[in-house]
CSV table of C-alpha atoms in Angstrom, one decimal:
chain,number,residue,atom,x,y,z
A,1,MET,CA,114.9,44.0,106.4
A,2,LEU,CA,112.1,44.9,104.2
A,3,ARG,CA,114.0,47.8,102.4
A,4,ALA,CA,116.6,45.0,101.5
A,5,SER,CA,114.2,42.8,99.9
A,6,ASP,CA,112.2,43.2,96.6
A,7,LEU,CA,109.1,43.6,98.3
A,8,LYS,CA,107.2,47.1,97.9
A,9,LEU,CA,106.1,48.9,100.8
A,10,ARG,CA,103.4,52.0,101.8
A,11,PHE,CA,102.1,53.1,105.1
A,12,CYS,CA,98.3,53.3,105.6
A,13,THR,CA,97.3,55.6,108.5
A,14,ASN,CA,94.4,57.2,109.9
A,15,GLU,CA,96.1,60.1,111.1
A,16,THR,CA,93.8,63.4,110.3
A,17,GLN,CA,95.4,65.5,112.8
A,18,ALA,CA,99.1,66.4,110.8
A,19,THR,CA,99.8,66.5,107.1
A,20,ARG,CA,102.0,63.9,106.0
A,21,GLU,CA,104.9,65.9,106.4
A,22,LYS,CA,104.9,66.3,109.8
A,23,PHE,CA,103.8,63.0,110.3
A,24,VAL,CA,106.8,61.8,108.1
A,25,ASP,CA,109.2,63.7,110.1
A,26,LYS,CA,107.7,62.5,113.1
A,27,LEU,CA,108.6,59.1,111.7
A,28,GLN,CA,112.0,59.8,110.9
A,29,ARG,CA,113.1,61.3,114.2
A,30,LEU,CA,111.5,57.9,115.8
A,31,GLY,CA,114.4,55.8,113.4
A,32,PHE,CA,112.3,55.3,110.3
A,33,ASP,CA,113.3,55.1,106.8
A,34,ILE,CA,110.3,56.7,105.1
A,35,SER,CA,109.1,59.4,103.0
A,36,VAL,CA,105.7,61.3,102.1
A,37,PRO,CA,104.9,59.7,98.9
A,38,GLU,CA,105.0,56.2,100.6
A,39,VAL,CA,102.3,57.5,103.3
A,40,PHE,CA,98.7,57.1,102.2
A,41,SER,CA,96.1,58.7,104.6
A,42,PRO,CA,92.4,60.0,104.6
A,43,PRO,CA,93.2,63.5,103.7
A,44,PRO,CA,94.7,63.7,100.3
A,45,ALA,CA,92.1,60.6,99.6
A,46,VAL,CA,89.2,62.9,100.2
A,47,VAL,CA,90.9,65.6,98.4
A,48,ALA,CA,91.3,63.7,95.4
A,49,VAL,CA,87.4,62.8,95.5
A,50,LEU,CA,86.5,66.1,95.8
A,51,LYS,CA,88.4,66.9,92.4
A,52,GLU,CA,86.7,64.0,90.8
A,53,ARG,CA,83.0,64.5,92.0
A,54,SER,CA,83.9,68.7,91.3
A,55,LEU,CA,82.8,69.3,95.0
A,56,ARG,CA,83.9,71.8,97.0
A,57,PRO,CA,83.9,71.2,101.0
A,58,HIS,CA,83.2,73.1,104.3
A,59,LEU,CA,85.9,71.6,106.4
A,60,LEU,CA,85.7,70.5,110.3
A,61,VAL,CA,88.6,69.4,111.0
A,62,TYR,CA,92.0,69.6,113.3
A,63,ASP,CA,94.0,73.1,112.5
A,64,GLY,CA,97.0,71.2,112.0
A,65,VAL,CA,95.7,69.1,109.0
A,66,LEU,CA,94.2,72.6,107.1
A,67,PRO,CA,97.6,72.5,104.7
A,68,GLU,CA,96.5,69.1,103.1
A,69,PHE,CA,93.4,70.9,101.7
A,70,ASP,CA,95.7,74.3,100.4
A,71,PHE,CA,94.6,73.9,97.3
A,72,VAL,CA,90.8,72.8,97.5
A,73,ASP,CA,88.4,75.2,96.6
A,74,LYS,CA,85.8,76.0,99.4
A,75,THR,CA,84.0,78.7,98.3
A,76,ASN,CA,80.2,78.5,98.6
A,77,PRO,CA,80.5,74.9,100.0
A,78,ASN,CA,78.5,71.8,98.6
A,79,CYS,CA,79.7,69.3,101.0
A,80,VAL,CA,81.0,68.8,104.3
A,81,VAL,CA,84.5,67.0,105.5
A,82,ILE,CA,85.1,66.2,108.7
A,83,GLY,CA,88.4,65.0,110.6
A,84,ASP,CA,89.5,64.1,114.3
A,85,ALA,CA,88.8,68.0,114.6
A,86,ALA,CA,89.6,67.6,118.9
A,87,GLU,CA,88.2,70.8,120.3
A,88,ASN,CA,87.3,72.0,116.9
A,89,PHE,CA,84.0,70.1,117.7
A,90,SER,CA,83.2,72.8,119.6
A,91,TYR,CA,78.8,73.4,119.5
A,92,GLN,CA,79.2,76.4,117.2
A,93,ASN,CA,81.6,74.7,114.8
A,94,MET,CA,79.0,71.7,114.7
A,95,ASN,CA,76.0,73.6,114.3
A,96,GLU,CA,78.0,75.1,111.4
A,97,ALA,CA,78.7,72.5,109.7
A,98,PHE,CA,74.9,71.3,110.7
A,99,ARG,CA,73.7,74.6,108.8
A,100,VAL,CA,75.8,73.5,105.2
A,101,LEU,CA,74.4,70.0,105.1
A,102,ILE,CA,70.8,70.7,105.6
A,103,GLY,CA,70.9,73.8,103.4
A,104,LEU,CA,71.9,71.3,100.5
A,105,GLU,CA,69.7,69.5,98.2
A,106,LYS,CA,71.3,66.4,98.4
A,107,PRO,CA,73.6,66.4,101.2
A,108,VAL,CA,77.0,64.9,101.2
A,109,LEU,CA,79.2,64.3,104.6
A,110,PHE,CA,82.9,62.9,104.2
A,111,SER,CA,84.3,61.3,107.1
A,112,LEU,CA,88.1,60.9,107.9
A,113,GLY,CA,87.7,57.2,109.4
A,114,GLN,CA,84.8,56.0,111.5
A,115,GLY,CA,86.8,55.7,115.1
A,116,LYS,CA,85.1,56.1,118.3
A,117,TYR,CA,87.4,57.0,120.8
A,118,TYR,CA,91.1,56.5,121.5
A,119,LYS,CA,93.5,57.0,123.9
A,120,GLU,CA,96.0,59.7,124.7
A,121,THR,CA,98.2,61.0,128.0
A,122,ASP,CA,95.6,62.5,129.5
A,123,GLY,CA,92.8,60.3,129.0
A,124,LEU,CA,90.3,58.3,126.3
A,125,LYS,CA,89.5,60.9,124.0
A,126,LEU,CA,86.4,60.8,121.3
A,127,ASP,CA,86.9,60.2,117.8
A,128,VAL,CA,85.7,61.4,114.5
A,129,GLY,CA,83.4,58.6,114.2
A,130,VAL,CA,81.3,59.7,116.9
A,131,TYR,CA,80.5,63.7,115.5
A,132,MET,CA,80.0,61.3,112.0
A,133,LYS,CA,77.1,59.7,113.9
A,134,ALA,CA,76.0,63.0,115.4
A,135,LEU,CA,75.5,64.7,111.9
A,136,GLU,CA,74.2,61.9,110.2
A,137,TYR,CA,71.0,61.8,112.5
A,138,ALA,CA,70.9,65.7,112.8
A,139,CYS,CA,70.4,65.5,108.2
A,140,ASP,CA,68.9,61.7,108.1
A,141,LEU,CA,72.1,60.8,106.1
A,142,LYS,CA,75.1,58.0,105.7
A,143,ALA,CA,78.0,59.7,105.4
A,144,GLU,CA,80.9,58.1,103.2
A,145,VAL,CA,84.1,57.1,105.3
A,146,ILE,CA,87.3,58.1,104.0
A,147,GLY,CA,90.3,56.2,105.1
A,148,LYS,CA,90.8,52.6,106.8
A,149,PRO,CA,88.6,50.8,107.1
A,150,SER,CA,87.2,51.3,103.2
A,151,PRO,CA,88.0,49.4,100.5
A,152,VAL,CA,88.3,52.3,98.3
A,153,PHE,CA,91.1,53.3,100.4
A,154,PHE,CA,92.9,50.4,100.5
A,155,GLN,CA,92.6,49.6,96.6
A,156,SER,CA,94.3,53.5,96.4
A,157,VAL,CA,97.4,52.0,97.6
A,158,LEU,CA,97.5,48.9,95.6
A,159,ASN,CA,96.9,50.9,93.0
A,160,ASP,CA,100.4,53.3,93.5
A,161,MET,CA,101.9,49.8,94.2
A,162,GLY,CA,100.8,48.2,90.9
A,163,LEU,CA,99.8,44.9,92.5
A,164,GLN,CA,96.8,42.8,93.1
A,165,PRO,CA,95.2,42.5,96.4
A,166,TYR,CA,96.3,38.9,96.8
A,167,GLU,CA,100.1,39.8,96.1
A,168,ALA,CA,99.7,42.5,99.1
A,169,LEU,CA,99.8,41.7,103.2
A,170,MET,CA,98.7,44.6,105.4
A,171,ILE,CA,100.3,44.8,109.2
A,172,GLY,CA,98.6,46.5,111.8
A,173,ASP,CA,97.4,46.8,115.5
A,174,ASP,CA,93.7,47.2,114.7
A,175,LEU,CA,91.8,44.7,113.9
A,176,VAL,CA,88.9,46.1,112.3
A,177,ASN,CA,89.9,48.8,110.9
A,178,ASP,CA,94.0,47.8,109.3
A,179,VAL,CA,93.3,43.6,109.5
A,180,GLY,CA,89.3,43.6,108.4
A,181,GLY,CA,90.0,46.4,106.4
A,182,ALA,CA,92.2,44.7,104.1
A,183,GLN,CA,90.9,41.2,103.8
A,184,HIS,CA,87.7,43.3,102.9
A,185,CYS,CA,89.7,43.9,99.8
A,186,GLY,CA,91.3,40.7,98.7
A,187,MET,CA,94.5,41.4,100.6
A,188,LYS,CA,95.7,39.2,103.8
A,189,GLY,CA,96.1,40.9,107.2
A,190,VAL,CA,98.4,40.1,110.3
A,191,GLN,CA,98.0,41.6,113.3
A,192,VAL,CA,100.3,42.5,116.0
A,193,ARG,CA,100.1,42.5,119.7
A,194,THR,CA,100.9,46.2,119.9
A,195,GLY,CA,99.4,49.3,120.4
A,196,LYS,CA,95.5,48.8,119.9
A,197,TYR,CA,95.6,45.2,120.3
A,198,ARG,CA,93.6,43.6,122.6
A,199,LEU,CA,92.9,40.0,123.5
A,200,SER,CA,89.5,39.4,122.8
A,201,ASP,CA,91.1,40.3,119.3
A,202,GLU,CA,91.7,36.8,119.2
A,203,SER,CA,88.5,35.1,119.5
A,204,HIS,CA,86.7,38.2,117.4
A,205,PRO,CA,83.0,37.2,116.2
A,206,THR,CA,83.5,38.7,112.4
A,207,VAL,CA,87.3,39.7,112.0
A,208,THR,CA,89.8,36.4,112.4
A,209,ALA,CA,93.5,37.6,111.6
A,210,ASP,CA,95.4,35.6,108.7
A,211,GLY,CA,98.4,35.6,111.4
A,212,THR,CA,99.0,37.1,114.9
A,213,VAL,CA,102.6,38.2,115.8
A,214,ASP,CA,103.9,39.8,119.1
A,215,ASN,CA,105.3,43.2,117.0
A,216,LEU,CA,106.2,44.3,114.1
A,217,ALA,CA,109.6,42.8,113.9
A,218,GLN,CA,108.0,39.3,114.3
A,219,ALA,CA,105.5,40.3,111.3
A,220,VAL,CA,108.7,41.4,108.7
A,221,ASP,CA,110.4,38.2,110.0
A,222,MET,CA,107.3,36.2,108.8
A,223,ILE,CA,106.9,37.5,105.8
A,224,LEU,CA,110.5,36.7,104.4
A,225,ASN,CA,111.1,33.6,106.0
A,226,GLN,CA,107.6,32.7,104.1
A,227,ARG,CA,109.1,33.7,101.0
A,228,GLY,CA,112.4,31.6,101.7
A,229,HIS,CA,114.8,34.7,102.3
B,1,MET,CA,37.8,78.7,128.4
B,2,LEU,CA,39.4,75.6,129.0
B,3,ARG,CA,39.9,76.8,132.5
B,4,ALA,CA,35.7,78.1,133.0
B,5,SER,CA,35.0,74.0,131.8
B,6,ASP,CA,35.4,71.2,133.9
B,7,LEU,CA,37.8,69.6,131.6
B,8,LYS,CA,41.6,69.0,133.7
B,9,LEU,CA,44.6,70.8,131.9
B,10,ARG,CA,48.6,70.2,131.8
B,11,PHE,CA,51.2,71.7,129.9
B,12,CYS,CA,53.8,69.0,128.5
B,13,THR,CA,57.4,70.4,127.1
B,14,ASN,CA,60.6,68.7,126.2
B,15,GLU,CA,61.8,72.5,127.8
B,16,THR,CA,65.4,71.5,129.1
B,17,GLN,CA,67.5,74.9,129.3
B,18,ALA,CA,64.9,76.8,131.8
B,19,THR,CA,63.7,75.2,135.3
B,20,ARG,CA,59.7,75.4,135.3
B,21,GLU,CA,59.7,78.4,137.3
B,22,LYS,CA,61.2,80.1,134.8
B,23,PHE,CA,59.1,78.9,132.0
B,24,VAL,CA,56.0,79.6,133.8
B,25,ASP,CA,57.3,82.8,134.2
B,26,LYS,CA,57.5,83.7,130.9
B,27,LEU,CA,54.0,82.1,129.8
B,28,GLN,CA,52.3,84.2,132.8
B,29,ARG,CA,54.3,87.2,131.3
B,30,LEU,CA,52.5,86.3,127.8
B,31,GLY,CA,49.2,86.5,129.3
B,32,PHE,CA,49.0,82.4,129.9
B,33,ASP,CA,47.1,81.6,133.4
B,34,ILE,CA,49.7,78.5,134.2
B,35,SER,CA,51.1,77.6,137.6
B,36,VAL,CA,54.1,75.6,138.0
B,37,PRO,CA,52.8,72.3,139.3
B,38,GLU,CA,50.6,71.9,135.8
B,39,VAL,CA,54.3,72.2,133.9
B,40,PHE,CA,55.8,68.5,133.2
B,41,SER,CA,59.0,68.4,132.1
B,42,PRO,CA,62.0,66.3,131.1
B,43,PRO,CA,64.2,67.3,134.4
B,44,PRO,CA,61.7,66.4,137.2
B,45,ALA,CA,60.9,63.4,135.5
B,46,VAL,CA,64.2,62.3,135.1
B,47,VAL,CA,65.0,63.2,138.7
B,48,ALA,CA,62.1,60.9,139.9
B,49,VAL,CA,63.6,58.1,137.9
B,50,LEU,CA,66.8,58.6,139.3
B,51,LYS,CA,65.8,58.6,142.7
B,52,GLU,CA,63.7,55.1,141.9
B,53,ARG,CA,66.6,53.4,140.9
B,54,SER,CA,69.5,55.1,143.4
B,55,LEU,CA,71.6,56.5,140.3
B,56,ARG,CA,73.7,59.6,141.0
B,57,PRO,CA,73.9,61.0,137.7
B,58,HIS,CA,76.5,63.1,135.9
B,59,LEU,CA,75.0,66.2,134.5
B,60,LEU,CA,75.5,67.6,130.2
B,61,VAL,CA,73.0,70.4,130.8
B,62,TYR,CA,72.3,73.8,130.1
B,63,ASP,CA,73.7,76.0,133.3
B,64,GLY,CA,70.0,77.6,133.5
B,65,VAL,CA,67.8,74.3,134.2
B,66,LEU,CA,70.6,73.0,136.8
B,67,PRO,CA,68.6,74.1,139.9
B,68,GLU,CA,65.9,71.3,139.2
B,69,PHE,CA,68.6,68.8,140.5
B,70,ASP,CA,69.7,70.9,143.4
B,71,PHE,CA,68.9,68.0,145.7
B,72,VAL,CA,70.2,65.4,143.9
B,73,ASP,CA,73.4,63.0,145.1
B,74,LYS,CA,75.6,63.6,141.9
B,75,THR,CA,78.7,62.6,144.2
B,76,ASN,CA,80.6,59.2,142.3
B,77,PRO,CA,78.6,59.4,139.6
B,78,ASN,CA,76.9,56.0,138.3
B,79,CYS,CA,74.9,57.3,134.8
B,80,VAL,CA,74.9,60.2,132.6
B,81,VAL,CA,72.2,62.8,132.1
B,82,ILE,CA,72.2,64.9,129.1
B,83,GLY,CA,70.0,67.7,127.9
B,84,ASP,CA,69.8,70.7,125.2
B,85,ALA,CA,72.8,72.2,126.7
B,86,ALA,CA,73.8,73.9,123.8
B,87,GLU,CA,77.2,75.4,124.5
B,88,ASN,CA,78.1,73.2,127.3
B,89,PHE,CA,78.3,70.6,124.3
B,90,SER,CA,82.0,71.2,124.4
B,91,TYR,CA,84.6,68.7,123.2
B,92,GLN,CA,86.0,69.1,126.4
B,93,ASN,CA,82.2,68.1,128.2
B,94,MET,CA,81.6,65.6,125.7
B,95,ASN,CA,84.6,63.8,126.5
B,96,GLU,CA,83.9,64.0,130.6
B,97,ALA,CA,80.5,62.4,129.8
B,98,PHE,CA,81.4,59.4,128.0
B,99,ARG,CA,84.4,58.7,130.1
B,100,VAL,CA,82.0,58.4,133.1
B,101,LEU,CA,79.9,55.6,130.9
B,102,ILE,CA,82.8,54.1,129.3
B,103,GLY,CA,84.1,53.9,132.8
B,104,LEU,CA,80.9,52.2,134.3
B,105,GLU,CA,80.1,48.4,134.2
B,106,LYS,CA,76.9,48.9,133.1
B,107,PRO,CA,76.5,52.3,131.5
B,108,VAL,CA,73.2,54.0,131.9
B,109,LEU,CA,72.5,57.1,129.3
B,110,PHE,CA,69.5,59.3,129.9
B,111,SER,CA,68.5,61.7,127.3
B,112,LEU,CA,66.1,64.7,128.0
B,113,GLY,CA,64.3,64.5,124.5
B,114,GLN,CA,65.8,63.1,121.1
B,115,GLY,CA,65.4,66.4,119.0
B,116,LYS,CA,67.5,66.4,115.8
B,117,TYR,CA,67.3,70.7,116.0
B,118,TYR,CA,65.4,73.5,116.3
B,119,LYS,CA,65.3,77.0,115.2
B,120,GLU,CA,66.3,80.3,117.2
B,121,THR,CA,66.2,83.5,115.8
B,122,ASP,CA,70.0,83.5,115.0
B,123,GLY,CA,69.8,80.2,112.9
B,124,LEU,CA,68.8,76.3,113.3
B,125,LYS,CA,70.6,74.7,116.6
B,126,LEU,CA,71.7,71.2,116.8
B,127,ASP,CA,69.1,69.4,119.8
B,128,VAL,CA,70.1,66.7,122.4
B,129,GLY,CA,69.1,63.5,120.2
B,130,VAL,CA,72.6,64.7,117.9
B,131,TYR,CA,74.8,64.3,121.3
B,132,MET,CA,72.7,61.5,122.4
B,133,LYS,CA,73.2,59.6,118.8
B,134,ALA,CA,77.4,60.7,119.8
B,135,LEU,CA,77.7,58.7,123.0
B,136,GLU,CA,75.5,56.3,122.0
B,137,TYR,CA,77.9,54.7,118.7
B,138,ALA,CA,81.2,55.6,121.2
B,139,CYS,CA,79.8,53.4,124.2
B,140,ASP,CA,77.6,50.6,122.4
B,141,LEU,CA,74.9,51.5,124.2
B,142,LYS,CA,71.4,52.9,123.7
B,143,ALA,CA,69.7,55.7,126.0
B,144,GLU,CA,66.7,55.8,127.5
B,145,VAL,CA,64.5,58.7,126.4
B,146,ILE,CA,63.0,60.6,129.3
B,147,GLY,CA,60.1,63.5,127.8
B,148,LYS,CA,58.2,63.3,124.9
B,149,PRO,CA,57.8,61.1,122.7
B,150,SER,CA,58.1,58.5,125.3
B,151,PRO,CA,54.8,56.4,126.4
B,152,VAL,CA,56.2,57.1,129.9
B,153,PHE,CA,56.4,60.4,130.2
B,154,PHE,CA,52.7,61.0,128.9
B,155,GLN,CA,51.7,57.7,131.7
B,156,SER,CA,53.4,60.2,134.2
B,157,VAL,CA,50.7,63.2,133.4
B,158,LEU,CA,47.7,60.9,133.0
B,159,ASN,CA,48.6,59.4,136.5
B,160,ASP,CA,48.5,63.2,137.5
B,161,MET,CA,45.3,64.0,136.3
B,162,GLY,CA,44.1,60.5,137.6
B,163,LEU,CA,42.4,60.0,134.0
B,164,GLN,CA,43.0,57.0,131.3
B,165,PRO,CA,44.1,57.5,128.1
B,166,TYR,CA,41.0,57.7,126.2
B,167,GLU,CA,39.9,60.1,128.5
B,168,ALA,CA,42.6,62.5,127.1
B,169,LEU,CA,43.6,64.2,124.0
B,170,MET,CA,46.7,66.1,123.6
B,171,ILE,CA,47.2,69.2,121.2
B,172,GLY,CA,50.9,69.9,119.9
B,173,ASP,CA,52.4,71.5,117.0
B,174,ASP,CA,55.3,68.6,117.0
B,175,LEU,CA,53.9,65.5,114.9
B,176,VAL,CA,56.0,63.0,116.3
B,177,ASN,CA,56.6,63.8,119.6
B,178,ASP,CA,53.2,65.8,120.6
B,179,VAL,CA,50.8,63.9,118.3
B,180,GLY,CA,52.4,60.7,117.7
B,181,GLY,CA,53.5,60.7,121.1
B,182,ALA,CA,50.0,60.7,122.5
B,183,GLN,CA,48.6,58.5,120.4
B,184,HIS,CA,51.6,55.8,121.2
B,185,CYS,CA,50.0,55.9,125.1
B,186,GLY,CA,46.9,55.4,124.0
B,187,MET,CA,45.7,59.5,123.9
B,188,LYS,CA,43.9,60.9,121.2
B,189,GLY,CA,46.3,63.7,119.0
B,190,VAL,CA,45.5,67.0,117.6
B,191,GLN,CA,48.3,68.9,115.3
B,192,VAL,CA,47.8,73.0,115.5
B,193,ARG,CA,49.7,74.3,112.2
B,194,THR,CA,51.6,76.9,113.9
B,195,GLY,CA,55.5,76.2,115.7
B,196,LYS,CA,57.0,73.6,114.5
B,197,TYR,CA,54.5,72.2,111.9
B,198,ARG,CA,55.1,71.7,108.3
B,199,LEU,CA,52.6,71.2,105.2
B,200,SER,CA,54.5,67.6,105.2
B,201,ASP,CA,53.0,66.3,108.2
B,202,GLU,CA,49.4,66.1,106.6
B,203,SER,CA,50.8,63.1,104.7
B,204,HIS,CA,53.3,61.7,107.0
B,205,PRO,CA,54.3,58.2,106.8
B,206,THR,CA,53.7,57.0,110.1
B,207,VAL,CA,51.8,59.0,112.1
B,208,THR,CA,48.5,60.9,111.2
B,209,ALA,CA,46.6,63.3,113.6
B,210,ASP,CA,43.5,62.9,114.6
B,211,GLY,CA,42.6,66.3,113.8
B,212,THR,CA,44.6,69.6,112.7
B,213,VAL,CA,43.3,72.9,113.1
B,214,ASP,CA,45.0,76.6,112.3
B,215,ASN,CA,45.9,77.2,116.3
B,216,LEU,CA,45.4,76.6,119.9
B,217,ALA,CA,42.2,79.0,119.9
B,218,GLN,CA,40.9,76.6,117.0
B,219,ALA,CA,41.7,73.3,119.1
B,220,VAL,CA,39.9,74.6,121.8
B,221,ASP,CA,36.6,75.2,120.1
B,222,MET,CA,36.6,72.1,118.8
B,223,ILE,CA,37.1,70.1,121.9
B,224,LEU,CA,34.7,72.3,123.7
B,225,ASN,CA,31.9,72.0,120.6
B,226,GLN,CA,32.5,68.4,120.4
B,227,ARG,CA,31.3,67.9,124.0
B,228,GLY,CA,28.1,70.3,123.2
B,229,HIS,CA,29.3,73.0,125.1
């Protein structure tokens, strides 16, 4: 229905364990009409920042996302990029990332998200934000977070669509990263009661969604109805 | 010379990779006249706290220190204790500690020290404080630090000697943990220019030692001279 409308559509994810190609493959298999250029994720966003600032990263990321960094100069690193590295968050790999940072005159740490934990079929898993805090403390620095809820991330998507924030609406299940991040950037934010949604989100102390609906289909109905389609 | 004087002597360490027995063995081989009951380290201190508060720990510590917890009930844990676990700080072990904490109605985390990093022959290594910060962020809690510079730790040593803080003096190489910790507890603190000492310590923004000497021998001379021996 959104495709059939005249609305522009983009997909924003904090996925940092797979390339956009893999991510799109999976969604296509699930029946979504979606293509790689419509997907915005932290890895290509940080690659753009690295290029702009002539930075060469030491990577501590999940193996599956490494191809996103294929054409990035990684020799003689002058910054560190961490993603949701999961099993790669070993003591040895953390020490290596730490030694790169502490050896730099002006250490720069990029974190692909700042999540605390997420749920997998075999239980709760620590997310990248936890290891970001670890390295921040070790090196006495503040990481630059790339991805939702960073306003820079949302702005880059708006730029791609050629839209102003007030012309755009974000739909997501994560109140802080999706809804709050979008609102912080001047967009509207609607939360769906699926996935990460919790009942307590509807009385959150700092973020109030511009609307809350049961699922994506309802969100789409709401948008199209309000436009009079 | 201290032994020959009428002064009481205790040894305070944040060592959490070995039992006090191993630690004393090593110092004896190096020529120190030292015995186990004179050594105060975080593991027996936390064992006392656990007993007092009827807490059963999930342990994330170095294998070598496990014997200190031999007689502690570790079934159905209702708190987490982390030490300098080194290689044991794997992603899997961190997830396990996290799941114990997040599953508790009132999560309690004890951290055996809060150091950022230390130096070994093969390079800098991340210390327990870094992983403490990681779990604090993941679970939205504040850890209870056991060991230097905690005033409770210094007070327990003073209690053992039957002394008031103003009657005691601490000698150490770590300005914040040794000197600052002792001063915070009402003792005097003298820094030695060995080990962790850095030139910048002598102009530290918050901690000023009551004296700075080149090494332990000079510190002892100073103490005995001031007492007129």
